[in-house]
PDB file of C-alpha atoms in Angstrom:
ATOM      1  CA  MET A   1     -31.849   3.782 -15.138  1.00  0.00           C
ATOM      2  CA  ARG A   2     -30.621   0.399 -15.853  1.00  0.00           C
ATOM      3  CA  THR A   3     -34.073  -0.528 -17.137  1.00  0.00           C
ATOM      4  CA  ARG A   4     -33.875   2.348 -19.760  1.00  0.00           C
ATOM      5  CA  ILE A   5     -30.317   1.516 -20.761  1.00  0.00           C
ATOM      6  CA  ASN A   6     -31.421  -2.164 -21.370  1.00  0.00           C
ATOM      7  CA  PHE A   7     -34.501  -0.959 -23.384  1.00  0.00           C
ATOM      8  CA  TRP A   8     -32.242   1.160 -25.747  1.00  0.00           C
ATOM      9  CA  LYS A   9     -29.596  -1.746 -26.157  1.00  0.00           C
ATOM     10  CA  LYS A  10     -32.697  -3.866 -27.405  1.00  0.00           C
ATOM     11  CA  VAL A  11     -33.623  -1.000 -29.884  1.00  0.00           C
ATOM     12  CA  TYR A  12     -29.985  -0.845 -31.281  1.00  0.00           C
ATOM     13  CA  THR A  13     -29.587  -4.560 -31.421  1.00  0.00           C
ATOM     14  CA  GLU A  14     -32.873  -6.324 -31.843  1.00  0.00           C
ATOM     15  CA  ILE A  15     -35.126  -4.273 -34.131  1.00  0.00           C
ATOM     16  CA  HIS A  16     -34.128  -2.550 -37.542  1.00  0.00           C
ATOM     17  CA  SER A  17     -35.726   0.603 -39.074  1.00  0.00           C
ATOM     18  CA  GLY A  18     -38.313  -1.615 -40.557  1.00  0.00           C
ATOM     19  CA  GLU A  19     -39.671  -2.618 -37.294  1.00  0.00           C
ATOM     20  CA  SER A  20     -41.003  -0.896 -33.971  1.00  0.00           C
ATOM     21  CA  PHE A  21     -41.602  -1.633 -30.236  1.00  0.00           C
ATOM     22  CA  LEU A  22     -44.987  -0.755 -28.718  1.00  0.00           C
ATOM     23  CA  HIS A  23     -44.194   0.092 -25.285  1.00  0.00           C
ATOM     24  CA  ASP A  24     -45.170   1.999 -22.227  1.00  0.00           C
ATOM     25  CA  THR A  25     -43.886   5.425 -22.243  1.00  0.00           C
ATOM     26  CA  ASP A  26     -42.977   5.600 -18.442  1.00  0.00           C
ATOM     27  CA  ASP A  27     -41.794   1.910 -17.820  1.00  0.00           C
ATOM     28  CA  VAL A  28     -39.948   1.033 -20.969  1.00  0.00           C
ATOM     29  CA  SER A  29     -39.506  -2.435 -19.627  1.00  0.00           C
ATOM     30  CA  ILE A  30     -43.060  -3.157 -20.644  1.00  0.00           C
ATOM     31  CA  ILE A  31     -43.038  -3.916 -24.330  1.00  0.00           C
ATOM     32  CA  TYR A  32     -46.347  -5.050 -25.789  1.00  0.00           C
ATOM     33  CA  GLU A  33     -45.210  -6.319 -29.095  1.00  0.00           C
ATOM     34  CA  LYS A  34     -42.841  -5.908 -32.083  1.00  0.00           C
ATOM     35  CA  ILE A  35     -44.324  -4.709 -35.358  1.00  0.00           C
ATOM     36  CA  GLY A  36     -42.793  -5.376 -38.754  1.00  0.00           C
ATOM     37  CA  TYR A  37     -43.598  -2.928 -41.586  1.00  0.00           C
ATOM     38  CA  GLY A  38     -42.710  -5.254 -44.513  1.00  0.00           C
ATOM     39  CA  ASP A  39     -43.325  -3.325 -47.789  1.00  0.00           C
ATOM     40  CA  LEU A  40     -46.095  -1.196 -46.454  1.00  0.00           C
ATOM     41  CA  SER A  41     -45.970   2.490 -47.441  1.00  0.00           C
ATOM     42  CA  ARG A  42     -45.484   5.267 -44.814  1.00  0.00           C
ATOM     43  CA  ARG A  43     -49.143   6.137 -44.823  1.00  0.00           C
ATOM     44  CA  ALA A  44     -49.917   2.335 -44.213  1.00  0.00           C
ATOM     45  CA  VAL A  45     -47.206   2.039 -41.512  1.00  0.00           C
ATOM     46  CA  LYS A  46     -48.876   5.104 -39.508  1.00  0.00           C
ATOM     47  CA  LYS A  47     -52.035   3.404 -39.767  1.00  0.00           C
ATOM     48  CA  LEU A  48     -50.781  -0.037 -38.554  1.00  0.00           C
ATOM     49  CA  ILE A  49     -49.148   1.513 -35.507  1.00  0.00           C
ATOM     50  CA  LYS A  50     -52.451   3.680 -34.778  1.00  0.00           C
ATOM     51  CA  ASP A  51     -54.511   0.632 -34.951  1.00  0.00           C
ATOM     52  CA  ARG A  52     -52.202  -1.636 -32.711  1.00  0.00           C
ATOM     53  CA  LYS A  53     -51.948   1.185 -30.192  1.00  0.00           C
ATOM     54  CA  LYS A  54     -55.787   1.378 -30.170  1.00  0.00           C
ATOM     55  CA  TYR A  55     -55.970  -2.381 -29.880  1.00  0.00           C
ATOM     56  CA  PHE A  56     -53.807  -2.558 -26.728  1.00  0.00           C
ATOM     57  CA  HIS A  57     -55.672   0.562 -25.256  1.00  0.00           C
ATOM     58  CA  ASP A  58     -58.918  -1.214 -25.441  1.00  0.00           C
ATOM     59  CA  VAL A  59     -57.552  -4.404 -24.150  1.00  0.00           C
ATOM     60  CA  LEU A  60     -56.103  -2.428 -21.010  1.00  0.00           C
ATOM     61  CA  ILE A  61     -59.350  -0.600 -20.631  1.00  0.00           C
ATOM     62  CA  SER A  62     -61.339  -3.891 -20.904  1.00  0.00           C
ATOM     63  CA  ILE A  63     -58.983  -5.591 -18.119  1.00  0.00           C
ATOM     64  CA  ALA A  64     -59.449  -2.537 -15.837  1.00  0.00           C
ATOM     65  CA  ARG A  65     -63.221  -2.509 -16.093  1.00  0.00           C
ATOM     66  CA  LYS A  66     -63.432  -6.224 -15.310  1.00  0.00           C
ATOM     67  CA  ASP A  67     -61.176  -5.538 -12.406  1.00  0.00           C
ATOM     68  CA  LYS A  68     -58.996  -8.246 -13.674  1.00  0.00           C
ATOM     69  CA  GLN A  69     -61.547 -10.988 -13.309  1.00  0.00           C
ATOM     70  CA  ASP A  70     -62.996 -13.391 -16.065  1.00  0.00           C
ATOM     71  CA  LEU A  71     -60.159 -12.384 -18.549  1.00  0.00           C
ATOM     72  CA  SER A  72     -59.907 -13.628 -22.066  1.00  0.00           C
ATOM     73  CA  GLU A  73     -56.654 -15.575 -22.866  1.00  0.00           C
ATOM     74  CA  GLU A  74     -55.318 -12.595 -24.701  1.00  0.00           C
ATOM     75  CA  GLU A  75     -56.255 -10.319 -21.871  1.00  0.00           C
ATOM     76  CA  LYS A  76     -54.597 -12.607 -19.526  1.00  0.00           C
ATOM     77  CA  LYS A  77     -51.338 -12.524 -21.603  1.00  0.00           C
ATOM     78  CA  ILE A  78     -51.364  -8.771 -21.698  1.00  0.00           C
ATOM     79  CA  LEU A  79     -51.948  -8.621 -17.966  1.00  0.00           C
ATOM     80  CA  ALA A  80     -48.964 -10.883 -17.467  1.00  0.00           C
ATOM     81  CA  THR A  81     -46.849  -8.583 -19.694  1.00  0.00           C
ATOM     82  CA  VAL A  82     -47.679  -5.434 -17.526  1.00  0.00           C
ATOM     83  CA  GLY A  83     -47.575  -7.028 -14.182  1.00  0.00           C
ATOM     84  CA  GLU A  84     -49.720  -6.423 -11.025  1.00  0.00           C
ATOM     85  CA  LYS A  85     -51.385  -2.995 -11.787  1.00  0.00           C
ATOM     86  CA  SER A  86     -54.409  -1.454 -10.114  1.00  0.00           C
ATOM     87  CA  PRO A  87     -57.583  -0.703 -12.358  1.00  0.00           C
ATOM     88  CA  SER A  88     -56.480   2.973 -12.106  1.00  0.00           C
ATOM     89  CA  ASP A  89     -53.102   2.251 -13.185  1.00  0.00           C
ATOM     90  CA  LEU A  90     -54.249   0.196 -16.280  1.00  0.00           C
ATOM     91  CA  LYS A  91     -56.382   3.028 -17.390  1.00  0.00           C
ATOM     92  CA  GLU A  92     -53.494   5.467 -17.180  1.00  0.00           C
ATOM     93  CA  MET A  93     -51.171   3.039 -19.105  1.00  0.00           C
ATOM     94  CA  ALA A  94     -53.849   2.657 -21.929  1.00  0.00           C
ATOM     95  CA  SER A  95     -53.266   6.234 -22.732  1.00  0.00           C
ATOM     96  CA  ASN A  96     -49.403   5.895 -22.283  1.00  0.00           C
ATOM     97  CA  ILE A  97     -48.529   3.603 -25.275  1.00  0.00           C
ATOM     98  CA  ARG A  98     -45.674   4.684 -27.510  1.00  0.00           C
ATOM     99  CA  HIS A  99     -43.915   3.101 -30.577  1.00  0.00           C
ATOM    100  CA  GLN A 100     -40.201   3.227 -30.934  1.00  0.00           C
ATOM    101  CA  GLN A 101     -38.642   2.554 -34.477  1.00  0.00           C
ATOM    102  CA  GLY A 102     -35.889   0.053 -34.507  1.00  0.00           C
ATOM    103  CA  MET A 103     -32.133   1.276 -34.980  1.00  0.00           C
ATOM    104  CA  SER A 104     -29.967  -1.868 -35.322  1.00  0.00           C
ATOM    105  CA  ASP A 105     -29.199  -1.000 -39.044  1.00  0.00           C
ATOM    106  CA  ARG A 106     -28.582   2.521 -38.453  1.00  0.00           C
ATOM    107  CA  TYR A 107     -26.464   1.777 -35.434  1.00  0.00           C
ATOM    108  CA  LEU A 108     -24.134  -0.661 -37.247  1.00  0.00           C
ATOM    109  CA  GLN A 109     -23.766   1.993 -40.089  1.00  0.00           C
ATOM    110  CA  GLY A 110     -22.838   4.695 -37.495  1.00  0.00           C
ATOM    111  CA  LEU A 111     -20.542   2.216 -35.794  1.00  0.00           C
ATOM    112  CA  GLU A 112     -18.549   1.589 -39.110  1.00  0.00           C
ATOM    113  CA  ARG A 113     -18.561   5.318 -39.711  1.00  0.00           C
ATOM    114  CA  SER A 114     -17.252   5.988 -36.147  1.00  0.00           C
ATOM    115  CA  LEU A 115     -14.182   4.182 -36.784  1.00  0.00           C
ATOM    116  CA  LEU A 116     -12.848   6.708 -39.258  1.00  0.00           C
ATOM    117  CA  TYR A 117     -12.969   9.527 -36.600  1.00  0.00           C
ATOM    118  CA  LEU A 118     -13.138   7.861 -33.249  1.00  0.00           C
ATOM    119  CA  ASP A 119      -9.299   7.840 -32.562  1.00  0.00           C
ATOM    120  CA  GLN A 120      -8.936  11.548 -33.288  1.00  0.00           C
ATOM    121  CA  ILE A 121     -12.243  12.406 -31.394  1.00  0.00           C
ATOM    122  CA  LYS A 122     -11.087  10.689 -28.303  1.00  0.00           C
ATOM    123  CA  GLN A 123      -7.752  12.547 -28.374  1.00  0.00           C
ATOM    124  CA  ILE A 124      -9.407  15.805 -28.494  1.00  0.00           C
ATOM    125  CA  PHE A 125     -11.466  14.878 -25.459  1.00  0.00           C
ATOM    126  CA  LYS A 126      -8.444  13.583 -23.764  1.00  0.00           C
ATOM    127  CA  GLU A 127      -6.598  16.884 -24.380  1.00  0.00           C
ATOM    128  CA  THR A 128      -9.735  18.759 -23.101  1.00  0.00           C
ATOM    129  CA  GLY A 129      -9.554  16.706 -20.014  1.00  0.00           C
ATOM    130  CA  LEU A 130     -12.992  15.095 -20.473  1.00  0.00           C
ATOM    131  CA  PRO A 131     -13.923  11.385 -20.403  1.00  0.00           C
ATOM    132  CA  GLU A 132     -13.165   9.669 -23.408  1.00  0.00           C
ATOM    133  CA  GLN A 133     -16.444   7.657 -23.584  1.00  0.00           C
ATOM    134  CA  LEU A 134     -18.110  11.153 -24.449  1.00  0.00           C
ATOM    135  CA  ALA A 135     -16.755  10.566 -27.846  1.00  0.00           C
ATOM    136  CA  LEU A 136     -19.396   7.979 -28.459  1.00  0.00           C
ATOM    137  CA  LEU A 137     -22.250  10.614 -28.066  1.00  0.00           C
ATOM    138  CA  PRO A 138     -22.601  10.998 -31.820  1.00  0.00           C
ATOM    139  CA  HIS A 139     -24.035   7.441 -32.076  1.00  0.00           C
ATOM    140  CA  VAL A 140     -27.222   9.060 -30.412  1.00  0.00           C
ATOM    141  CA  GLU A 141     -27.039  12.493 -32.138  1.00  0.00           C
ATOM    142  CA  SER A 142     -26.335  11.555 -35.766  1.00  0.00           C
ATOM    143  CA  SER A 143     -24.928   7.876 -36.270  1.00  0.00           C
ATOM    144  CA  PHE A 144     -21.649   9.644 -36.921  1.00  0.00           C
ATOM    145  CA  ASN A 145     -22.972  11.045 -40.186  1.00  0.00           C
ATOM    146  CA  TYR A 146     -21.395  14.335 -40.795  1.00  0.00           C
ATOM    147  CA  GLN A 147     -24.192  15.186 -43.451  1.00  0.00           C
ATOM    148  CA  ALA A 148     -26.922  14.743 -40.944  1.00  0.00           C
ATOM    149  CA  TYR A 149     -29.348  17.592 -40.859  1.00  0.00           C
ATOM    150  CA  SER A 150     -32.294  17.373 -38.574  1.00  0.00           C
ATOM    151  CA  LYS A 151     -35.798  18.770 -39.054  1.00  0.00           C
ATOM    152  CA  VAL A 152     -35.192  21.861 -36.528  1.00  0.00           C
ATOM    153  CA  GLY A 153     -31.892  22.593 -38.284  1.00  0.00           C
ATOM    154  CA  ALA A 154     -29.197  20.944 -36.395  1.00  0.00           C
ATOM    155  CA  ALA A 155     -26.297  19.612 -38.348  1.00  0.00           C
ATOM    156  CA  GLY A 156     -23.231  17.427 -38.454  1.00  0.00           C
ATOM    157  CA  ILE A 157     -22.107  14.546 -36.154  1.00  0.00           C
ATOM    158  CA  TRP A 158     -22.789  16.684 -33.003  1.00  0.00           C
ATOM    159  CA  GLN A 159     -26.073  18.028 -34.296  1.00  0.00           C
ATOM    160  CA  PHE A 160     -25.252  21.750 -33.272  1.00  0.00           C
ATOM    161  CA  MET A 161     -27.966  24.454 -33.699  1.00  0.00           C
ATOM    162  CA  ARG A 162     -26.757  27.591 -35.371  1.00  0.00           C
ATOM    163  CA  PRO A 163     -26.917  29.695 -32.238  1.00  0.00           C
ATOM    164  CA  THR A 164     -24.864  27.252 -30.205  1.00  0.00           C
ATOM    165  CA  ALA A 165     -22.447  26.780 -32.948  1.00  0.00           C
ATOM    166  CA  ARG A 166     -21.690  30.359 -33.241  1.00  0.00           C
ATOM    167  CA  ILE A 167     -21.242  30.565 -29.353  1.00  0.00           C
ATOM    168  CA  TYR A 168     -18.488  28.044 -29.726  1.00  0.00           C
ATOM    169  CA  LYS A 169     -16.848  29.652 -32.590  1.00  0.00           C
ATOM    170  CA  LEU A 170     -17.731  27.411 -35.468  1.00  0.00           C
ATOM    171  CA  LYS A 171     -17.731  29.140 -38.948  1.00  0.00           C
ATOM    172  CA  LEU A 172     -21.050  29.503 -40.512  1.00  0.00           C
ATOM    173  CA  ASN A 173     -21.365  31.364 -43.826  1.00  0.00           C
ATOM    174  CA  TYR A 174     -22.812  30.896 -47.221  1.00  0.00           C
ATOM    175  CA  ILE A 175     -19.523  28.848 -48.144  1.00  0.00           C
ATOM    176  CA  ILE A 176     -18.557  27.068 -44.884  1.00  0.00           C
ATOM    177  CA  ASP A 177     -20.541  25.207 -42.318  1.00  0.00           C
ATOM    178  CA  GLU A 178     -18.009  23.936 -39.932  1.00  0.00           C
ATOM    179  CA  ARG A 179     -20.833  22.092 -37.982  1.00  0.00           C
ATOM    180  CA  ARG A 180     -20.192  19.542 -40.741  1.00  0.00           C
ATOM    181  CA  ASP A 181     -16.427  19.195 -40.022  1.00  0.00           C
ATOM    182  CA  PRO A 182     -16.159  16.044 -37.598  1.00  0.00           C
ATOM    183  CA  ILE A 183     -12.810  17.616 -36.100  1.00  0.00           C
ATOM    184  CA  ALA A 184     -13.762  21.284 -35.743  1.00  0.00           C
ATOM    185  CA  SER A 185     -17.244  20.341 -34.421  1.00  0.00           C
ATOM    186  CA  THR A 186     -15.801  17.823 -31.893  1.00  0.00           C
ATOM    187  CA  ARG A 187     -13.541  20.681 -30.523  1.00  0.00           C
ATOM    188  CA  ALA A 188     -16.712  22.729 -30.142  1.00  0.00           C
ATOM    189  CA  ALA A 189     -18.697  19.783 -28.541  1.00  0.00           C
ATOM    190  CA  ALA A 190     -15.934  19.346 -26.121  1.00  0.00           C
ATOM    191  CA  ARG A 191     -15.996  22.827 -24.936  1.00  0.00           C
ATOM    192  CA  PHE A 192     -19.755  22.691 -24.858  1.00  0.00           C
ATOM    193  CA  LEU A 193     -19.968  19.514 -22.722  1.00  0.00           C
ATOM    194  CA  ARG A 194     -17.200  20.822 -20.274  1.00  0.00           C
ATOM    195  CA  ASP A 195     -19.203  23.955 -19.773  1.00  0.00           C
ATOM    196  CA  ASN A 196     -22.435  21.894 -19.028  1.00  0.00           C
ATOM    197  CA  PHE A 197     -20.506  19.793 -16.534  1.00  0.00           C
ATOM    198  CA  GLU A 198     -18.861  22.798 -14.781  1.00  0.00           C
ATOM    199  CA  ARG A 199     -22.324  24.356 -14.527  1.00  0.00           C
ATOM    200  CA  LEU A 200     -24.364  21.208 -13.370  1.00  0.00           C
ATOM    201  CA  GLN A 201     -21.582  19.021 -11.769  1.00  0.00           C
ATOM    202  CA  SER A 202     -22.953  15.849 -12.735  1.00  0.00           C
ATOM    203  CA  TRP A 203     -22.196  13.959 -16.199  1.00  0.00           C
ATOM    204  CA  PRO A 204     -25.771  12.522 -16.387  1.00  0.00           C
ATOM    205  CA  LEU A 205     -27.124  16.099 -16.101  1.00  0.00           C
ATOM    206  CA  ALA A 206     -24.501  17.554 -18.445  1.00  0.00           C
ATOM    207  CA  LEU A 207     -25.363  15.142 -21.144  1.00  0.00           C
ATOM    208  CA  THR A 208     -29.149  15.713 -20.713  1.00  0.00           C
ATOM    209  CA  ALA A 209     -28.461  19.324 -20.929  1.00  0.00           C
ATOM    210  CA  TYR A 210     -26.720  18.662 -24.363  1.00  0.00           C
ATOM    211  CA  ASN A 211     -30.246  17.601 -25.293  1.00  0.00           C
ATOM    212  CA  HIS A 212     -32.545  19.693 -23.267  1.00  0.00           C
ATOM    213  CA  GLY A 213     -30.369  22.700 -22.450  1.00  0.00           C
ATOM    214  CA  PRO A 214     -28.485  23.693 -19.371  1.00  0.00           C
ATOM    215  CA  VAL A 215     -30.990  26.343 -18.275  1.00  0.00           C
ATOM    216  CA  SER A 216     -33.875  23.918 -18.368  1.00  0.00           C
ATOM    217  CA  ILE A 217     -31.903  21.264 -16.470  1.00  0.00           C
ATOM    218  CA  GLU A 218     -30.835  23.704 -13.890  1.00  0.00           C
ATOM    219  CA  ARG A 219     -34.633  24.700 -13.505  1.00  0.00           C
ATOM    220  CA  ALA A 220     -35.479  20.774 -13.153  1.00  0.00           C
ATOM    221  CA  VAL A 221     -32.889  20.358 -10.526  1.00  0.00           C
ATOM    222  CA  GLN A 222     -34.214  23.445  -8.548  1.00  0.00           C
ATOM    223  CA  ASP A 223     -37.688  22.177  -8.868  1.00  0.00           C
ATOM    224  CA  VAL A 224     -37.046  18.714  -7.701  1.00  0.00           C
ATOM    225  CA  GLY A 225     -34.371  19.540  -5.380  1.00  0.00           C
ATOM    226  CA  THR A 226     -31.781  16.982  -6.468  1.00  0.00           C
ATOM    227  CA  ARG A 227     -29.095  16.387  -8.914  1.00  0.00           C
ATOM    228  CA  ASP A 228     -30.206  12.689  -9.274  1.00  0.00           C
ATOM    229  CA  LEU A 229     -31.286  12.373 -12.924  1.00  0.00           C
ATOM    230  CA  SER A 230     -33.233   9.288 -12.076  1.00  0.00           C
ATOM    231  CA  ALA A 231     -35.347  11.131  -9.537  1.00  0.00           C
ATOM    232  CA  ILE A 232     -35.705  14.095 -11.924  1.00  0.00           C
ATOM    233  CA  ILE A 233     -37.148  11.929 -14.500  1.00  0.00           C
ATOM    234  CA  ASP A 234     -39.636  10.485 -12.062  1.00  0.00           C
ATOM    235  CA  LYS A 235     -40.737  13.732 -10.446  1.00  0.00           C
ATOM    236  CA  TYR A 236     -40.181  16.660 -12.538  1.00  0.00           C
ATOM    237  CA  ARG A 237     -43.258  17.731 -14.667  1.00  0.00           C
ATOM    238  CA  ASN A 238     -42.437  20.075 -17.605  1.00  0.00           C
ATOM    239  CA  ARG A 239     -44.178  19.772 -21.049  1.00  0.00           C
ATOM    240  CA  LYS A 240     -40.979  20.283 -23.001  1.00  0.00           C
ATOM    241  CA  PHE A 241     -39.115  17.653 -20.715  1.00  0.00           C
ATOM    242  CA  GLY A 242     -40.351  14.866 -22.835  1.00  0.00           C
ATOM    243  CA  PHE A 243     -39.306  11.165 -23.671  1.00  0.00           C
ATOM    244  CA  ALA A 244     -36.336  12.043 -25.781  1.00  0.00           C
ATOM    245  CA  SER A 245     -34.861  14.273 -23.016  1.00  0.00           C
ATOM    246  CA  LYS A 246     -35.856  11.799 -20.233  1.00  0.00           C
ATOM    247  CA  ASN A 247     -34.130   8.991 -22.125  1.00  0.00           C
ATOM    248  CA  PHE A 248     -30.864  10.883 -23.608  1.00  0.00           C
ATOM    249  CA  PHE A 249     -28.485   9.746 -20.975  1.00  0.00           C
ATOM    250  CA  ALA A 250     -29.747   6.100 -21.097  1.00  0.00           C
ATOM    251  CA  THR A 251     -29.528   6.075 -24.829  1.00  0.00           C
ATOM    252  CA  PHE A 252     -25.909   7.341 -24.855  1.00  0.00           C
ATOM    253  CA  VAL A 253     -25.028   4.674 -22.073  1.00  0.00           C
ATOM    254  CA  ALA A 254     -26.531   2.003 -24.087  1.00  0.00           C
ATOM    255  CA  ALA A 255     -24.555   3.093 -27.300  1.00  0.00           C
ATOM    256  CA  ALA A 256     -21.435   3.480 -25.324  1.00  0.00           C
ATOM    257  CA  GLU A 257     -21.591  -0.082 -23.734  1.00  0.00           C
ATOM    258  CA  LEU A 258     -22.409  -1.551 -27.112  1.00  0.00           C
ATOM    259  CA  SER A 259     -19.588   0.233 -28.794  1.00  0.00           C
ATOM    260  CA  GLU A 260     -16.868  -1.236 -26.417  1.00  0.00           C
ATOM    261  CA  ASN A 261     -14.536  -3.688 -28.470  1.00  0.00           C
ATOM    262  CA  PRO A 262     -16.768  -3.517 -31.563  1.00  0.00           C
ATOM    263  CA  TYR A 263     -14.958  -6.154 -33.468  1.00  0.00           C
ATOM    264  CA  GLU A 264     -15.526  -8.734 -30.566  1.00  0.00           C
ATOM    265  CA  ARG A 265     -19.269  -7.900 -30.348  1.00  0.00           C
ATOM    266  CA  PHE A 266     -19.966  -7.549 -34.227  1.00  0.00           C
ATOM    267  CA  PRO A 267     -17.562 -10.090 -35.901  1.00  0.00           C
ATOM    268  CA  SER A 268     -19.008  -9.191 -39.419  1.00  0.00           C
ATOM    269  CA  LEU A 269     -18.176  -5.401 -38.828  1.00  0.00           C
ATOM    270  CA  PRO A 270     -16.072  -4.465 -41.749  1.00  0.00           C
ATOM    271  CA  LYS A 271     -12.336  -3.557 -41.033  1.00  0.00           C
ATOM    272  CA  VAL A 272     -12.198   0.246 -41.057  1.00  0.00           C
ATOM    273  CA  GLU A 273      -8.772   2.415 -41.068  1.00  0.00           C
ATOM    274  CA  PRO A 274      -9.065   5.481 -39.306  1.00  0.00           C
ATOM    275  CA  ILE A 275      -8.759   8.619 -41.500  1.00  0.00           C
ATOM    276  CA  ARG A 276      -5.122  10.200 -41.238  1.00  0.00           C
ATOM    277  CA  PHE A 277      -4.530  13.802 -41.898  1.00  0.00           C
ATOM    278  CA  THR A 278      -2.536  16.708 -41.304  1.00  0.00           C
ATOM    279  CA  GLU A 279      -3.564  20.291 -40.603  1.00  0.00           C
ATOM    280  CA  ILE A 280      -1.645  23.372 -41.827  1.00  0.00           C
ATOM    281  CA  ASN A 281      -2.407  27.011 -41.532  1.00  0.00           C
ATOM    282  CA  LEU A 282      -2.479  28.579 -44.906  1.00  0.00           C
ATOM    283  CA  LYS A 283      -0.755  32.154 -45.293  1.00  0.00           C
ATOM    284  CA  LYS A 284      -3.390  33.171 -47.948  1.00  0.00           C
ATOM    285  CA  PRO A 285      -6.420  31.572 -49.600  1.00  0.00           C
ATOM    286  CA  ILE A 286      -5.924  28.693 -52.079  1.00  0.00           C
ATOM    287  CA  THR A 287      -8.413  27.554 -54.736  1.00  0.00           C
ATOM    288  CA  ILE A 288      -9.687  24.013 -55.052  1.00  0.00           C
ATOM    289  CA  ARG A 289      -8.469  23.960 -58.576  1.00  0.00           C
ATOM    290  CA  ALA A 290      -4.715  24.681 -57.331  1.00  0.00           C
ATOM    291  CA  LEU A 291      -5.059  22.027 -54.564  1.00  0.00           C
ATOM    292  CA  SER A 292      -6.383  19.529 -56.971  1.00  0.00           C
ATOM    293  CA  GLU A 293      -3.691  20.048 -59.588  1.00  0.00           C
ATOM    294  CA  ASN A 294      -0.828  20.105 -57.002  1.00  0.00           C
ATOM    295  CA  LEU A 295      -1.860  17.208 -54.871  1.00  0.00           C
ATOM    296  CA  GLY A 296      -2.962  15.191 -57.958  1.00  0.00           C
ATOM    297  CA  VAL A 297      -6.443  14.363 -56.748  1.00  0.00           C
ATOM    298  CA  SER A 298      -9.857  14.916 -58.182  1.00  0.00           C
ATOM    299  CA  ARG A 299     -11.951  18.080 -57.208  1.00  0.00           C
ATOM    300  CA  GLU A 300     -14.418  15.671 -55.641  1.00  0.00           C
TER     301      GLU A 300
END
């Protein structure tokens, strides 16, 4: 697991969104190269990545066919990167090359945004009896962007899907989507994570279930016969249990470790004052116009 965590720390700190690592899907310590996109179009970036993956595929196949004998200088260099592997391992690795886009710029933006809400989020987790470190999970989910909306319809800093949001009593109608409320959604996320832990009795599993679903993780535990997440990642074979789910916990730990003492680790991080607010229960509805006029603030 530490190998995976260290890989994600590199993704969060060493490459930005205009760069990628080409790496082995299973052994993420094997990084073939770093690719920079420059000013390339999206289509050109896709072609570049495809071409570079094919290049390393072909080199690995060549090394395997030569049985690691009479290698070119480039083949020797790549063999040194992958380590002592059998020809059959090399052939398998040739079809196991993945690219990972960098996140250093996105992570730092999220770190700055997190400071607006983090004190309140930690307090909510403390009141719920949960580890305060869980407050850092939105780094993985949304980079603390409350306007984040995924291609599958997850929304807010905790990336709730609509069915799960309704289970945890978040309001969703044509006016209000409380998934985008950092405080309301945090209360829901705390209950969701607590339920996952009570069900699975393991924080690595409970966090992985946040991404993959508690029922699916229970199935993995039964199939492999252990609650050890590392063993499940190595042995569980299910098409839906892919790279993102296998790495979700490691990604969280990497973000959490990087986010400790942020001003010491990132001296250039702007000073951010947490949002201060008071919640009141209204006896009846009030219009935005009335609030604006009485509080002396703009409608925006």
